[in-house]
Coordinates of C-alpha atoms in Angstrom, one line a residue:
M981 CA 24.9 31.0 16.4
L982 CA 26.3 34.0 14.6
W983 CA 23.4 34.2 12.3
S984 CA 21.0 34.2 15.2
L985 CA 22.9 37.1 16.8
V986 CA 22.7 39.0 13.5
K987 CA 19.0 38.5 13.3
I988 CA 18.5 39.8 16.9
V989 CA 20.6 42.9 16.2
L990 CA 18.8 43.6 13.0
F991 CA 15.4 43.3 14.7
V992 CA 16.5 45.7 17.4
V993 CA 17.8 48.2 14.8
I994 CA 14.5 48.1 12.9
V995 CA 12.4 48.6 16.1
A996 CA 14.7 51.5 17.1
A997 CA 14.4 53.1 13.7
A998 CA 10.6 52.8 13.7
T999 CA 10.4 54.3 17.1
M1000 CA 12.6 57.2 16.1
F1001 CA 10.6 57.8 13.0
A1002 CA 7.3 57.8 15.0
S1003 CA 8.7 60.3 17.6
Y1004 CA 9.9 62.5 14.7
L1005 CA 6.5 62.5 13.2
L1006 CA 4.9 63.5 16.6
E1007 CA 7.3 66.3 17.1
L1008 CA 6.9 67.6 13.5
D1009 CA 5.0 70.8 13.2
G1010 CA 2.3 71.3 10.5
G1011 CA 0.1 68.6 9.0
V1012 CA -1.8 67.4 6.0
R1013 CA -5.0 69.1 4.8
I1014 CA -7.4 67.1 2.6
A1015 CA -10.3 69.0 1.0
I1016 CA -13.1 67.1 -0.8
G1017 CA -15.8 69.5 -2.0
T1018 CA -17.1 71.3 1.1
M1019 CA -15.4 68.8 3.4
E1020 CA -11.9 69.4 4.7
F1021 CA -9.7 67.1 6.8
N1022 CA -6.6 68.2 8.7
L1023 CA -4.3 65.3 9.7
T1024 CA -1.2 65.3 11.8
P1025 CA 1.9 63.9 10.1
L1026 CA 1.5 60.5 12.0
A1027 CA -2.1 60.2 11.1
A1028 CA -1.3 61.0 7.4
V1029 CA 1.3 58.2 7.3
I1030 CA -1.1 55.7 8.8
G1031 CA -3.8 56.8 6.4
L1032 CA -1.4 56.3 3.5
V1033 CA -0.6 52.8 4.6
L1034 CA -4.3 51.9 5.0
L1035 CA -4.9 53.3 1.5
V1036 CA -2.2 51.2 -0.1
F1037 CA -3.6 48.1 1.7
A1038 CA -7.1 48.8 0.5
V1039 CA -5.9 49.2 -3.1
W1040 CA -4.0 45.9 -2.8
L1041 CA -7.0 44.1 -1.4
L1042 CA -9.2 45.5 -4.1
I1043 CA -6.8 44.2 -6.8
K1044 CA -6.8 40.7 -5.2
V1045 CA -10.6 40.6 -5.0
L1046 CA -10.9 41.6 -8.7
G1047 CA -8.2 38.9 -9.6
L1048 CA -10.2 36.3 -7.7
L1049 CA -13.4 37.3 -9.5
V1050 CA -11.6 37.1 -12.9
A1051 CA -10.1 33.7 -11.9
T1052 CA -13.5 32.4 -10.9
L1053 CA -15.0 33.4 -14.3
R1054 CA -12.1 31.8 -16.1
F1055 CA -12.4 28.6 -14.1
I1056 CA -16.1 28.5 -14.9
N1057 CA -15.2 29.0 -18.6
G1058 CA -12.7 26.0 -18.4
D1059 CA -9.5 27.9 -18.6
E1060 CA -6.4 26.9 -16.5
T1061 CA -6.1 29.0 -13.5
A1062 CA -4.5 28.9 -10.1
L1063 CA -7.8 27.5 -8.8
S1064 CA -7.9 24.7 -11.4
R1065 CA -4.3 24.0 -10.6
Y1066 CA -5.1 23.6 -7.0
F1067 CA -7.9 21.1 -7.7
D1068 CA -5.6 19.3 -10.1
R1069 CA -2.8 18.9 -7.5
N1070 CA -5.4 17.7 -5.0
R1071 CA -6.7 15.1 -7.5
E1072 CA -3.1 14.0 -8.3
R1073 CA -2.4 13.5 -4.6
K1074 CA -5.4 11.3 -4.2
G1075 CA -4.5 9.4 -7.4
Y1076 CA -0.9 8.7 -6.4
R1077 CA -2.1 7.7 -2.9
A1078 CA -4.5 5.2 -4.4
L1079 CA -1.7 4.0 -6.8
R1080 CA 0.7 3.5 -3.9
D1081 CA -1.9 1.6 -1.8
G1082 CA -2.7 -0.6 -4.9
M1083 CA 1.0 -1.5 -5.4
I1084 CA 1.3 -2.4 -1.7
A1085 CA -1.8 -4.5 -1.9
L1086 CA -0.5 -6.2 -5.0
A1087 CA 2.8 -7.0 -3.4
S1088 CA 0.9 -8.3 -0.3
G1089 CA -1.2 -10.7 -2.5
E1090 CA -4.5 -8.8 -2.0
S1091 CA -5.5 -8.7 -5.6
R1092 CA -9.1 -7.6 -5.2
L1093 CA -8.0 -4.6 -3.1
A1094 CA -5.2 -3.8 -5.5
M1095 CA -7.7 -3.8 -8.4
A1096 CA -10.1 -1.5 -6.5
K1097 CA -7.2 0.9 -5.7
A1098 CA -6.0 0.8 -9.3
Q1099 CA -9.5 1.7 -10.6
K1100 CA -9.6 4.6 -8.1
A1101 CA -6.2 5.8 -9.2
Q1102 CA -7.4 5.5 -12.8
R1103 CA -10.2 8.0 -12.0
Y1104 CA -7.9 10.6 -10.5
L1105 CA -4.7 10.3 -12.6
E1106 CA -4.1 10.8 -16.3
S1107 CA -1.4 8.2 -16.5
P1108 CA -2.9 5.1 -18.1
E1109 CA 0.5 3.5 -18.5
L1110 CA 0.6 3.2 -14.7
T1111 CA -2.9 2.5 -13.7
T1112 CA -3.7 0.1 -16.5
L1113 CA -0.6 -1.9 -15.8
L1114 CA -1.6 -2.2 -12.2
V1115 CA -5.1 -3.2 -13.2
A1116 CA -3.6 -5.9 -15.5
Q1117 CA -1.4 -7.3 -12.9
A1118 CA -4.0 -7.3 -10.2
A1119 CA -6.6 -8.9 -12.5
E1120 CA -4.0 -11.6 -13.5
Q1121 CA -3.3 -12.3 -9.8
A1122 CA -7.0 -12.5 -9.0
G1123 CA -7.6 -14.9 -11.9
D1124 CA -9.7 -12.5 -13.9
R1125 CA -8.2 -13.3 -17.3
R1126 CA -10.8 -11.3 -19.3
K1127 CA -10.0 -8.1 -17.5
A1128 CA -6.3 -8.7 -17.6
E1129 CA -6.4 -9.3 -21.4
E1130 CA -8.5 -6.1 -21.8
A1131 CA -5.9 -4.2 -19.8
Y1132 CA -3.0 -5.6 -21.9
K1133 CA -4.8 -4.7 -25.1
T1134 CA -5.1 -1.2 -23.8
L1135 CA -1.4 -1.1 -23.1
L1136 CA -0.7 -2.0 -26.8
Q1137 CA -2.0 1.5 -27.9
D1138 CA 0.9 3.3 -26.2
D1139 CA 4.5 3.0 -27.6
R1140 CA 5.8 3.1 -24.0
T1141 CA 3.8 0.2 -22.9
R1142 CA 3.4 -1.9 -26.1
F1143 CA 6.1 -4.4 -25.0
V1144 CA 4.4 -4.9 -21.7
G1145 CA 1.1 -5.6 -23.4
V1146 CA 2.6 -8.0 -25.9
R1147 CA 4.5 -9.9 -23.2
G1148 CA 1.4 -10.2 -21.0
I1149 CA -0.8 -11.6 -23.8
M1150 CA 2.0 -13.9 -24.8
K1151 CA 2.2 -15.4 -21.3
Q1152 CA -1.6 -15.9 -21.4
K1153 CA -1.4 -17.7 -24.7
L1154 CA 1.4 -19.9 -23.4
S1155 CA -0.7 -20.9 -20.3
D1156 CA -3.6 -21.7 -22.7
G1157 CA -1.4 -23.9 -24.8
D1158 CA -1.8 -21.8 -27.9
T1159 CA 1.9 -22.0 -29.0
E1160 CA 1.2 -20.7 -32.5
T1161 CA 0.0 -17.4 -31.3
A1162 CA 2.5 -17.3 -28.5
M1163 CA 5.4 -17.7 -30.9
K1164 CA 4.2 -14.8 -33.1
L1165 CA 3.8 -12.6 -30.0
A1166 CA 7.3 -13.7 -28.8
E1167 CA 8.8 -12.7 -32.1
K1168 CA 7.0 -9.3 -31.8
A1169 CA 8.3 -8.8 -28.2
F1170 CA 11.8 -9.9 -29.3
A1171 CA 11.7 -7.3 -32.1
L1172 CA 10.7 -4.6 -29.6
K1173 CA 13.3 -5.6 -27.0
P1174 CA 15.9 -8.0 -28.3
A1175 CA 17.9 -7.8 -25.1
H1176 CA 15.1 -9.1 -22.8
R1177 CA 16.2 -12.4 -21.4
E1178 CA 12.8 -13.9 -20.6
V1179 CA 11.6 -13.2 -24.1
Q1180 CA 14.8 -14.7 -25.6
D1181 CA 14.3 -17.9 -23.6
T1182 CA 10.6 -18.2 -24.4
L1183 CA 11.2 -17.6 -28.1
L1184 CA 14.1 -20.0 -28.2
Q1185 CA 12.1 -22.7 -26.5
L1186 CA 9.1 -22.2 -28.8
Q1187 CA 11.3 -22.3 -31.9
A1188 CA 13.0 -25.5 -30.7
Q1189 CA 9.5 -27.1 -30.1
K1190 CA 8.4 -26.1 -33.6
E1191 CA 11.8 -27.4 -35.0
D1192 CA 12.6 -23.9 -36.4
W1193 CA 16.3 -24.5 -36.0
K1194 CA 17.5 -21.6 -38.1
G1195 CA 15.4 -19.2 -36.2
A1196 CA 16.5 -20.7 -32.9
R1197 CA 20.2 -20.2 -33.9
A1198 CA 19.5 -16.6 -34.7
T1199 CA 17.9 -16.1 -31.3
L1200 CA 20.8 -17.9 -29.6
N1201 CA 23.2 -15.6 -31.4
A1202 CA 21.2 -12.6 -30.1
K1203 CA 21.5 -14.0 -26.5
L1204 CA 25.3 -14.1 -27.0
R1205 CA 25.4 -10.6 -28.5
H1206 CA 23.5 -9.1 -25.6
G1207 CA 25.5 -10.9 -23.0
A1208 CA 22.7 -13.2 -21.8
L1209 CA 24.7 -16.4 -22.4
P1210 CA 28.3 -17.4 -21.7
R1211 CA 30.3 -18.1 -24.8
D1212 CA 31.0 -21.8 -23.9
V1213 CA 27.3 -22.5 -23.3
H1214 CA 26.5 -20.7 -26.6
K1215 CA 28.9 -22.9 -28.4
R1216 CA 27.4 -26.1 -27.0
R1217 CA 23.8 -25.1 -27.7
D1218 CA 24.6 -23.8 -31.1
A1219 CA 26.1 -27.3 -31.8
V1220 CA 22.9 -28.8 -30.5
L1221 CA 20.8 -26.7 -32.9
A1222 CA 23.1 -27.5 -35.8
L1223 CA 22.8 -31.2 -34.9
S1224 CA 19.0 -30.9 -34.8
E1225 CA 19.1 -29.1 -38.1
A1226 CA 21.2 -32.0 -39.5
K1227 CA 18.7 -34.6 -38.3
G1228 CA 15.9 -32.7 -40.0
V1229 CA 17.8 -32.6 -43.2
F1230 CA 18.4 -36.4 -42.9
D1231 CA 14.6 -36.8 -42.5
E1232 CA 14.1 -34.8 -45.7
G1233 CA 16.6 -37.0 -47.5
N1234 CA 19.1 -34.3 -48.5
T1235 CA 22.2 -36.3 -47.6
I1236 CA 24.8 -33.7 -48.8
E1237 CA 23.3 -31.0 -46.6
A1238 CA 22.9 -33.4 -43.8
R1239 CA 26.5 -34.4 -43.9
E1240 CA 27.7 -30.8 -43.9
A1241 CA 25.3 -29.9 -41.0
A1242 CA 26.5 -33.0 -39.0
I1243 CA 30.1 -32.1 -39.5
E1244 CA 29.4 -28.5 -38.6
A1245 CA 27.7 -29.6 -35.4
N1246 CA 30.7 -31.8 -34.5
R1247 CA 33.1 -29.0 -35.2
L1248 CA 31.2 -26.6 -32.9
S1249 CA 31.2 -29.1 -30.0
P1250 CA 33.4 -32.1 -30.4
D1251 CA 32.3 -33.5 -27.0
L1252 CA 28.6 -33.6 -28.0
I1253 CA 28.1 -37.4 -28.4
P1254 CA 25.2 -37.4 -30.9
A1255 CA 27.0 -34.9 -33.1
A1256 CA 30.1 -37.0 -33.1
V1257 CA 28.1 -40.1 -34.0
M1258 CA 26.2 -38.4 -36.8
A1259 CA 29.4 -36.8 -38.2
A1260 CA 31.2 -40.2 -38.1
R1261 CA 28.3 -41.9 -39.9
S1262 CA 28.4 -39.2 -42.5
Y1263 CA 32.1 -39.8 -43.0
I1264 CA 31.5 -43.5 -43.2
S1265 CA 28.9 -43.0 -45.9
Q1266 CA 31.4 -40.8 -47.9
G1267 CA 34.0 -43.6 -47.6
K1268 CA 36.3 -41.7 -45.2
P1269 CA 36.9 -44.1 -42.3
K1270 CA 40.0 -42.2 -41.1
Y1271 CA 38.0 -39.1 -40.5
A1272 CA 35.2 -41.1 -38.8
T1273 CA 37.9 -42.7 -36.6
R1274 CA 39.4 -39.4 -35.6
V1275 CA 36.0 -37.9 -34.7
L1276 CA 35.0 -40.8 -32.5
K1277 CA 38.4 -41.0 -30.8
K1278 CA 38.2 -37.3 -29.9
A1279 CA 34.7 -37.7 -28.5
W1280 CA 35.7 -40.9 -26.6
E1281 CA 38.6 -39.1 -25.0
V1282 CA 36.2 -36.5 -23.6
H1283 CA 33.4 -38.9 -22.5
P1284 CA 33.3 -42.7 -23.3
H1285 CA 29.8 -43.7 -24.5
P1286 CA 28.3 -46.9 -25.9
D1287 CA 26.9 -45.0 -28.9
L1288 CA 30.4 -44.0 -29.9
A1289 CA 31.5 -47.6 -29.7
A1290 CA 28.6 -48.7 -31.8
A1291 CA 29.5 -46.1 -34.5
F1292 CA 33.1 -47.2 -34.3
A1293 CA 32.0 -50.8 -35.0
E1294 CA 30.2 -49.6 -38.2
I1295 CA 33.5 -48.4 -39.7
E1296 CA 34.5 -52.0 -40.4
P1297 CA 31.2 -54.1 -40.2
D1298 CA 32.6 -57.3 -41.6
E1299 CA 35.8 -57.8 -39.6
D1300 CA 36.3 -60.9 -37.4
P1301 CA 36.3 -60.6 -33.6
K1302 CA 40.1 -60.6 -33.2
A1303 CA 40.6 -57.9 -35.8
R1304 CA 37.8 -55.9 -34.2
L1305 CA 39.4 -56.3 -30.7
K1306 CA 42.7 -55.0 -32.1
R1307 CA 41.1 -52.1 -33.9
F1308 CA 39.1 -51.0 -30.8
R1309 CA 42.4 -50.5 -28.9
A1310 CA 42.3 -47.0 -30.4
L1311 CA 39.4 -46.4 -28.1
T1312 CA 40.1 -48.7 -25.1
K1313 CA 43.6 -47.3 -24.5
S1314 CA 41.9 -44.0 -23.5
H1315 CA 40.3 -44.1 -20.0
P1316 CA 41.1 -47.7 -19.4
E1317 CA 39.5 -47.7 -15.9
H1318 CA 36.3 -46.0 -17.1
R1319 CA 33.2 -48.0 -16.7
E1320 CA 32.3 -47.9 -20.4
T1321 CA 35.8 -48.9 -21.5
R1322 CA 35.7 -52.0 -19.2
L1323 CA 32.2 -53.0 -20.4
L1324 CA 33.3 -52.5 -24.1
L1325 CA 36.3 -54.7 -23.5
A1326 CA 34.2 -57.4 -21.8
E1327 CA 31.8 -57.4 -24.8
L1328 CA 34.6 -57.6 -27.3
H1329 CA 36.1 -60.6 -25.5
L1330 CA 32.7 -62.2 -25.3
A1331 CA 32.4 -61.9 -29.1
D1332 CA 35.8 -63.5 -29.4
E1333 CA 34.7 -66.2 -26.9
D1334 CA 37.6 -65.4 -24.6
F1335 CA 35.6 -65.7 -21.4
P1336 CA 38.4 -65.4 -18.8
E1337 CA 39.6 -62.1 -20.4
A1338 CA 36.0 -60.9 -20.5
R1339 CA 35.7 -61.7 -16.7
R1340 CA 39.0 -59.9 -16.1
A1341 CA 37.9 -56.8 -18.1
L1342 CA 34.5 -56.7 -16.3
G1343 CA 36.2 -56.9 -12.9
D1344 CA 34.0 -56.1 -10.0
L1345 CA 31.4 -54.0 -11.9
A1346 CA 28.7 -56.6 -11.4
V1347 CA 29.2 -56.2 -7.6
V1348 CA 30.0 -52.5 -7.1
S1349 CA 27.9 -51.2 -9.9
P1350 CA 25.2 -53.8 -10.7
D1351 CA 22.8 -52.8 -13.4
A1352 CA 21.0 -54.7 -16.2
R1353 CA 24.0 -54.4 -18.6
T1354 CA 26.7 -55.6 -16.2
L1355 CA 24.6 -58.4 -14.8
S1356 CA 23.7 -59.6 -18.3
I1357 CA 27.4 -59.6 -19.3
M1358 CA 28.2 -61.6 -16.2
A1359 CA 25.5 -64.1 -17.1
A1360 CA 27.0 -64.5 -20.6
I1361 CA 30.4 -65.1 -19.1
E1362 CA 29.1 -67.7 -16.7
R1363 CA 27.3 -69.5 -19.5
G1364 CA 30.4 -69.3 -21.7
E1365 CA 32.5 -70.9 -19.0
G1366 CA 30.1 -73.8 -18.7
K1367 CA 28.5 -72.9 -15.4
P1368 CA 25.1 -74.5 -14.5
D1369 CA 22.0 -73.0 -15.9
A1370 CA 20.9 -72.1 -12.3
V1371 CA 23.8 -69.8 -12.0
V1372 CA 23.2 -68.1 -15.3
R1373 CA 19.5 -67.7 -14.5
G1374 CA 20.4 -66.3 -11.2
W1375 CA 22.4 -63.4 -12.8
L1376 CA 19.6 -62.8 -15.3
T1377 CA 17.1 -62.7 -12.5
R1378 CA 19.0 -60.0 -10.8
A1379 CA 19.2 -58.1 -14.1
V1380 CA 15.4 -58.0 -14.4
S1381 CA 15.1 -56.0 -11.2
A1382 CA 18.3 -54.1 -11.4
S1383 CA 18.8 -50.5 -12.6
R1384 CA 18.7 -49.9 -16.3
G1385 CA 22.1 -48.1 -16.0
P1386 CA 22.9 -44.7 -17.6
Q1387 CA 20.3 -43.4 -20.0
W1388 CA 19.4 -40.2 -21.7
T1389 CA 17.6 -38.5 -18.8
C1390 CA 16.0 -35.0 -18.7
D1391 CA 17.7 -32.9 -15.9
K1392 CA 14.5 -30.9 -15.3
C1393 CA 11.7 -33.5 -15.2
G1394 CA 13.7 -36.8 -15.0
H1395 CA 12.0 -38.3 -18.1
I1396 CA 13.9 -41.1 -19.7
H1397 CA 14.4 -41.1 -23.5
G1398 CA 15.4 -44.0 -25.6
E1399 CA 17.7 -41.8 -27.8
W1400 CA 19.0 -38.3 -27.6
V1401 CA 16.6 -35.5 -28.6
P1402 CA 17.2 -31.7 -28.5
V1403 CA 13.9 -31.0 -26.7
C1404 CA 12.5 -33.1 -23.9
T1405 CA 9.3 -34.8 -25.1
N1406 CA 7.8 -34.6 -21.6
C1407 CA 8.5 -31.0 -20.3
G1408 CA 9.7 -29.3 -23.5
A1409 CA 13.0 -28.2 -22.0
F1410 CA 15.7 -27.4 -24.5
D1411 CA 19.1 -29.1 -24.2
S1412 CA 18.3 -30.7 -20.9
L1413 CA 19.2 -34.4 -21.6
S1414 CA 22.3 -35.9 -20.0
W1415 CA 23.7 -39.4 -20.0
R1416 CA 23.2 -40.5 -16.4
E1417 CA 21.6 -43.1 -14.3
A1418 CA 18.0 -42.2 -13.6
P1419 CA 16.7 -42.7 -10.1
Q1420 CA 14.7 -45.9 -9.7
S1421 CA 11.4 -45.5 -7.9
E1422 CA 10.5 -47.7 -5.0
L1423 CA 7.3 -48.7 -6.7
T1424 CA 9.3 -50.0 -9.7
N1425 CA 11.4 -52.1 -7.4
L1426 CA 8.4 -53.6 -5.7
M1427 CA 6.7 -54.4 -8.9
S1428 CA 9.9 -56.1 -10.2
S1429 CA 10.2 -58.2 -7.1
A1430 CA 6.6 -59.1 -7.2
T1431 CA 6.7 -60.3 -10.9
L1432 CA 10.0 -62.2 -10.6
P1433 CA 8.3 -65.5 -9.7
L1434 CA 6.0 -65.2 -12.6
I1435 CA 9.0 -64.6 -14.9
V1436 CA 11.7 -67.0 -13.7
G1437 CA 9.8 -69.4 -11.3
K1438 CA 11.4 -70.7 -8.2
L1439 CA 14.7 -72.4 -7.4
E1440 CA 14.8 -76.2 -7.8
E1441 CA 14.8 -78.0 -4.5
P1442 CA 17.7 -80.4 -4.5
A1443 CA 16.5 -84.1 -4.5
P1444 CA 17.6 -86.0 -1.3
A1445 CA 20.5 -88.3 -2.0
P1446 CA 19.7 -92.0 -1.8
A1447 CA 20.9 -93.8 1.3
A1448 CA 24.1 -95.8 0.6
E1449 CA 24.1 -99.5 1.2
P1450 CA 26.3 -100.7 4.0
A1451 CA 29.6 -102.0 2.7
P1452 CA 30.7 -105.5 3.6
A1453 CA 32.7 -105.7 6.7
A1454 CA 35.6 -107.4 5.1
A1455 CA 36.1 -104.8 2.3
D1456 CA 38.1 -101.7 2.9
P1457 CA 35.9 -98.6 2.8
A1458 CA 36.2 -96.7 -0.4
P1459 CA 37.8 -93.2 0.0
T1460 CA 35.2 -90.5 0.3
P1461 CA 35.7 -87.9 -2.5
E1462 CA 35.9 -84.3 -1.4
P1463 CA 32.7 -82.5 -2.2
A1464 CA 33.0 -80.1 -5.2
P1465 CA 32.6 -76.5 -4.2
E1466 CA 29.2 -75.2 -5.1
P1467 CA 29.1 -72.4 -7.6
T1468 CA 28.3 -69.0 -6.1
M1469 CA 25.1 -67.5 -7.5
P1470 CA 22.6 -64.9 -6.7
E1471 CA 19.7 -65.7 -4.5
A1472 CA 17.0 -66.0 -7.2
A1473 CA 17.2 -68.5 -10.1
A1474 CA 14.6 -70.0 -12.4
D1475 CA 13.6 -73.4 -13.8
V1476 CA 12.2 -72.0 -17.0
P1477 CA 13.7 -72.1 -20.5
D1478 CA 16.1 -69.3 -21.5
A1479 CA 13.7 -68.1 -24.2
E1480 CA 11.1 -67.1 -21.5
I1481 CA 13.5 -64.9 -19.6
L1482 CA 12.7 -61.2 -20.3
P1483 CA 15.7 -59.3 -21.6
P1484 CA 16.6 -56.1 -19.8
D1485 CA 15.8 -52.8 -21.4
H1486 CA 19.4 -51.5 -21.5
G1487 CA 21.5 -54.5 -21.7
A1488 CA 24.8 -54.3 -23.5
E1489 CA 23.7 -52.3 -26.5
T1490 CA 27.3 -52.0 -27.8
G1491 CA 27.9 -55.8 -27.3
K1492 CA 24.8 -56.5 -29.4
D1493 CA 26.0 -54.3 -32.1
T1494 CA 29.5 -55.8 -31.9
A1495 CA 28.3 -59.4 -32.0
R1496 CA 25.9 -58.6 -34.8
N1497 CA 28.5 -57.0 -36.9
T1498 CA 30.9 -59.9 -36.4

């Protein structure tokens, strides 16, 4: 408000001053005489001032016209001028407008429009790092792989966009299945930007698939160093890589290096079951049963597992069942209510032919958690206690169609593996296997139910009891014995020999190892 008032007052003052100056010139006596040859001009003071202003304006206009003429000549000659800068700014505006429209079209999924806008922006702008990148992404979205590859190769020529070009070609090679070239490109991209998480993960997965365990461990350390991986996850995966390296050394036959690598893997992650098993077996081969026992006990305290029990049985392979049952208390006293502990005790008592204790150890697992292993153990208990074959076959029949129980299952694709591997053989995921029960498909259940009659046959129909002859009237009737309780059994049973019953896939692996070793 104050500034507006100041401007108004200043305008009034200027107008008043101009008016006073004009009135002063009108009242001034004399004038200005201009003589040019024989011509003479007499001007009043006011006319002289106006003429002077017009003369100054004419000189200024002449200078500008001459400057425009010189600028035009320089523009025609190719020099940078205000005129050329004007056209450059106009061209840049058109280019950035096309680039903006192309980016919007790319985000909207209109790849063809985005490519057209990118090519238009390429004509107007001198920024190939922007326009070529947009062309590459638009071509990739449109499915034009040849044009996308050409754009990525163009990006390789500039230091600022070399990483983008390498990464783009790497992804194309991965989609083509060319893992050899993709791995070299991943190594190049990793050298350019070692902190890039996607490149780290891609390189680590490719190295794991190629069984380059040393390179994978270096990449894993880089992920930890750049903060892309928590320390506990790094410790676990480093142990997985060390274990994989140890398995590779075992395959090559270098036992000393294999033992050291297995022990190192167990040290890095004591709860990694395959590492504990391999370290224990390396100690057993060195004649150090105490170290093997300590390793297996520590892993069992974290997570009971049948592979740990099988390795524990290998420490003393020639002991009798009672001695083995006593030695296994070092494991079974930990997590006594755990499923694996109860199954292990049941199998040990079966090997000792103590069937009531085996039933007591198994408890209600065959009812609350029925799978092939628990049902097979229940069938063995029933046979050991002298139950009819129909009861035993009934349990085995249920085992055929039951779940296989916990197995090494990939968390990403659900593929089941017979043994632990660092990389899923189906989807190629690294460190994705976990010991859990895989979901059983409905089709598998239907097929199992349909094939059961072919495997175990049908239940025997009980023969009708012969009619009793009437007793003589004089004799006292014999006391009727109470009917013996019929044994409980599952619904399906078979009338086929035991050798024809198919064994389940995952039935009591530890029990088999224990019985075999006894």
